[in-house]
């Protein structure tokens, strides 16, 4: 039990919990944006398509009745299901683009092993560089 407490303490201290909370909040806000786009732009486009090509110019409310089914007084609203599927696909696609761009940005900022080796200096390297500079200065003064 003590190990579990120390693991939880490490989880909280590292900031993973904070990052998770931020992700949830941003995800909820993002879902609101995607839902709004689907309900206010994509769904009306589908309704327009249905009203023009399926219902031959009827009103949109009549066109949506093509997607909804009523059996023994029970309504099956397939238009709502289609809207949810479209919301899911758009959300998934946008998240894919976000993750892809973050991975691309990480790859650009990541150092190659060669760059890391060049950046690593020891005290002997500095002493050798000082020696060489002193030697060059002494050769110039001769």
mmCIF file of C-alpha atoms in Angstrom:
data_model
loop_
_atom_site.group_PDB
_atom_site.id
_atom_site.type_symbol
_atom_site.label_atom_id
_atom_site.label_comp_id
_atom_site.label_asym_id
_atom_site.label_seq_id
_atom_site.Cartn_x
_atom_site.Cartn_y
_atom_site.Cartn_z
ATOM 1 C CA UNK A 1 0.000 0.000 0.000
ATOM 2 C CA UNK A 2 2.912 2.297 0.746
ATOM 3 C CA UNK A 3 4.231 1.852 -2.806
ATOM 4 C CA UNK A 4 0.870 2.866 -4.234
ATOM 5 C CA UNK A 5 0.928 6.073 -2.178
ATOM 6 C CA UNK A 6 4.436 6.951 -3.359
ATOM 7 C CA UNK A 7 3.477 6.231 -6.978
ATOM 8 C CA UNK A 8 0.458 8.505 -6.661
ATOM 9 C CA UNK A 9 2.599 11.213 -5.063
ATOM 10 C CA UNK A 10 5.090 10.936 -7.936
ATOM 11 C CA UNK A 11 2.232 11.085 -10.458
ATOM 12 C CA UNK A 12 0.885 14.281 -8.888
ATOM 13 C CA UNK A 13 4.300 15.905 -8.492
ATOM 14 C CA UNK A 14 5.422 15.217 -12.060
ATOM 15 C CA UNK A 15 2.463 17.149 -13.394
ATOM 16 C CA UNK A 16 0.856 14.234 -15.205
ATOM 17 C CA UNK A 17 -2.413 14.853 -13.388
ATOM 18 C CA UNK A 18 -2.351 18.502 -14.399
ATOM 19 C CA UNK A 19 -1.627 17.604 -18.025
ATOM 20 C CA UNK A 20 -4.477 15.094 -17.960
ATOM 21 C CA UNK A 21 -6.882 17.678 -16.523
ATOM 22 C CA UNK A 22 -5.855 20.230 -19.151
ATOM 23 C CA UNK A 23 -6.400 17.629 -21.867
ATOM 24 C CA UNK A 24 -9.898 16.863 -20.607
ATOM 25 C CA UNK A 25 -10.865 20.541 -20.474
ATOM 26 C CA UNK A 26 -9.477 21.241 -23.946
ATOM 27 C CA UNK A 27 -11.148 18.103 -25.271
ATOM 28 C CA UNK A 28 -14.514 19.227 -23.910
ATOM 29 C CA UNK A 29 -14.113 22.658 -25.491
ATOM 30 C CA UNK A 30 -13.029 21.079 -28.757
ATOM 31 C CA UNK A 31 -16.055 18.783 -28.730
ATOM 32 C CA UNK A 32 -18.302 21.836 -28.411
ATOM 33 C CA UNK A 33 -16.679 23.406 -31.469
ATOM 34 C CA UNK A 34 -16.973 20.258 -33.567
ATOM 35 C CA UNK A 35 -20.583 19.691 -32.474
ATOM 36 C CA UNK A 36 -21.444 23.256 -33.433
ATOM 37 C CA UNK A 37 -19.831 22.864 -36.862
ATOM 38 C CA UNK A 38 -21.697 19.623 -37.489
ATOM 39 C CA UNK A 39 -25.074 20.864 -36.241
ATOM 40 C CA UNK A 40 -24.901 24.315 -37.835
ATOM 41 C CA UNK A 41 -23.033 23.652 -41.072
ATOM 42 C CA UNK A 42 -22.696 20.017 -42.098
ATOM 43 C CA UNK A 43 -26.146 18.817 -41.055
ATOM 44 C CA UNK A 44 -27.858 21.694 -42.915
ATOM 45 C CA UNK A 45 -25.765 20.801 -45.994
ATOM 46 C CA UNK A 46 -27.004 17.219 -45.760
ATOM 47 C CA UNK A 47 -30.558 18.476 -45.294
ATOM 48 C CA UNK A 48 -30.164 20.704 -48.346
ATOM 49 C CA UNK A 49 -28.808 17.807 -50.397
ATOM 50 C CA UNK A 50 -31.700 15.591 -49.329
ATOM 51 C CA UNK A 51 -34.290 18.290 -49.974
ATOM 52 C CA UNK A 52 -32.923 19.025 -53.455
ATOM 53 C CA UNK A 53 -32.162 15.535 -54.716
ATOM 54 C CA UNK A 54 -34.254 13.105 -52.673
ATOM 55 C CA UNK A 55 -37.386 15.109 -51.947
ATOM 56 C CA UNK A 56 -37.211 17.047 -55.275
ATOM 57 C CA UNK A 57 -37.310 20.565 -53.906
ATOM 58 C CA UNK A 58 -39.578 20.038 -50.909
ATOM 59 C CA UNK A 59 -38.921 21.723 -47.606
ATOM 60 C CA UNK A 60 -36.125 20.453 -45.385
ATOM 61 C CA UNK A 61 -38.425 19.233 -42.660
ATOM 62 C CA UNK A 62 -40.153 17.015 -45.176
ATOM 63 C CA UNK A 63 -36.799 15.866 -46.513
ATOM 64 C CA UNK A 64 -35.620 14.799 -43.074
ATOM 65 C CA UNK A 65 -38.691 12.632 -42.693
ATOM 66 C CA UNK A 66 -37.098 10.386 -45.315
ATOM 67 C CA UNK A 67 -34.352 9.554 -42.802
ATOM 68 C CA UNK A 68 -36.673 9.093 -39.820
ATOM 69 C CA UNK A 69 -38.871 6.031 -39.403
ATOM 70 C CA UNK A 70 -41.983 5.652 -37.239
ATOM 71 C CA UNK A 71 -43.006 2.109 -36.354
ATOM 72 C CA UNK A 72 -46.101 1.650 -34.173
ATOM 73 C CA UNK A 73 -45.728 5.173 -32.789
ATOM 74 C CA UNK A 74 -42.016 4.762 -32.021
ATOM 75 C CA UNK A 75 -39.720 7.248 -33.781
ATOM 76 C CA UNK A 76 -36.314 6.194 -35.068
ATOM 77 C CA UNK A 77 -34.374 9.392 -35.802
ATOM 78 C CA UNK A 78 -31.634 8.289 -38.142
ATOM 79 C CA UNK A 79 -30.766 11.910 -38.892
ATOM 80 C CA UNK A 80 -29.475 12.250 -35.308
ATOM 81 C CA UNK A 81 -27.398 9.086 -35.711
ATOM 82 C CA UNK A 82 -25.907 10.372 -38.956
ATOM 83 C CA UNK A 83 -25.074 13.667 -37.244
ATOM 84 C CA UNK A 84 -23.314 11.810 -34.394
ATOM 85 C CA UNK A 85 -21.304 9.718 -36.867
ATOM 86 C CA UNK A 86 -20.251 12.813 -38.787
ATOM 87 C CA UNK A 87 -19.264 14.530 -35.520
ATOM 88 C CA UNK A 88 -17.163 11.506 -34.564
ATOM 89 C CA UNK A 89 -15.425 11.362 -37.944
ATOM 90 C CA UNK A 90 -14.661 15.087 -37.976
ATOM 91 C CA UNK A 91 -13.385 14.974 -34.388
ATOM 92 C CA UNK A 92 -11.185 11.987 -35.167
ATOM 93 C CA UNK A 93 -9.796 13.607 -38.304
ATOM 94 C CA UNK A 94 -9.005 16.898 -36.594
ATOM 95 C CA UNK A 95 -7.355 15.097 -33.672
ATOM 96 C CA UNK A 96 -5.317 13.104 -36.189
ATOM 97 C CA UNK A 97 -4.134 16.370 -37.763
ATOM 98 C CA UNK A 98 -3.285 17.846 -34.358
ATOM 99 C CA UNK A 99 -1.281 14.781 -33.285
ATOM 100 C CA UNK A 100 0.459 14.652 -36.656
ATOM 101 C CA UNK A 101 1.469 18.325 -36.432
ATOM 102 C CA UNK A 102 2.702 17.920 -32.835
ATOM 103 C CA UNK A 103 4.771 14.883 -33.829
ATOM 104 C CA UNK A 104 6.175 16.840 -36.771
ATOM 105 C CA UNK A 105 7.091 19.753 -34.494
ATOM 106 C CA UNK A 106 8.759 17.361 -32.044
ATOM 107 C CA UNK A 107 10.760 15.814 -34.878
ATOM 108 C CA UNK A 108 11.964 19.256 -35.980
ATOM 109 C CA UNK A 109 13.139 20.200 -32.505
ATOM 110 C CA UNK A 110 14.694 16.842 -31.656
ATOM 111 C CA UNK A 111 18.464 16.761 -31.794
ATOM 112 C CA UNK A 112 20.250 14.113 -33.770
ATOM 113 C CA UNK A 113 22.815 11.981 -31.901
ATOM 114 C CA UNK A 114 25.624 13.643 -33.886
ATOM 115 C CA UNK A 115 24.571 17.108 -32.687
ATOM 116 C CA UNK A 116 24.436 15.883 -29.093
ATOM 117 C CA UNK A 117 27.938 14.409 -29.355
ATOM 118 C CA UNK A 118 29.303 17.674 -30.742
ATOM 119 C CA UNK A 119 27.720 19.652 -27.923
ATOM 120 C CA UNK A 120 29.339 17.479 -25.222
ATOM 121 C CA UNK A 121 32.674 18.947 -24.090
ATOM 122 C CA UNK A 122 34.947 17.719 -21.353
ATOM 123 C CA UNK A 123 37.437 19.787 -19.397
ATOM 124 C CA UNK A 124 40.220 18.173 -21.433
ATOM 125 C CA UNK A 125 38.605 19.473 -24.621
ATOM 126 C CA UNK A 126 38.564 23.005 -23.238
ATOM 127 C CA UNK A 127 42.172 22.732 -22.094
ATOM 128 C CA UNK A 128 43.244 21.475 -25.532
ATOM 129 C CA UNK A 129 41.418 24.372 -27.183
ATOM 130 C CA UNK A 130 43.104 26.879 -24.862
ATOM 131 C CA UNK A 131 46.483 25.263 -25.540
ATOM 132 C CA UNK A 132 45.949 25.463 -29.309
ATOM 133 C CA UNK A 133 44.894 29.117 -29.089
ATOM 134 C CA UNK A 134 47.943 29.968 -26.975
ATOM 135 C CA UNK A 135 50.159 28.127 -29.445
ATOM 136 C CA UNK A 136 48.664 30.033 -32.385
ATOM 137 C CA UNK A 137 49.110 33.331 -30.537
ATOM 138 C CA UNK A 138 52.743 32.465 -29.736
ATOM 139 C CA UNK A 139 53.401 31.550 -33.398
ATOM 140 C CA UNK A 140 51.967 34.892 -34.548
ATOM 141 C CA UNK A 141 54.172 36.837 -32.122
ATOM 142 C CA UNK A 142 57.425 35.197 -33.333
#
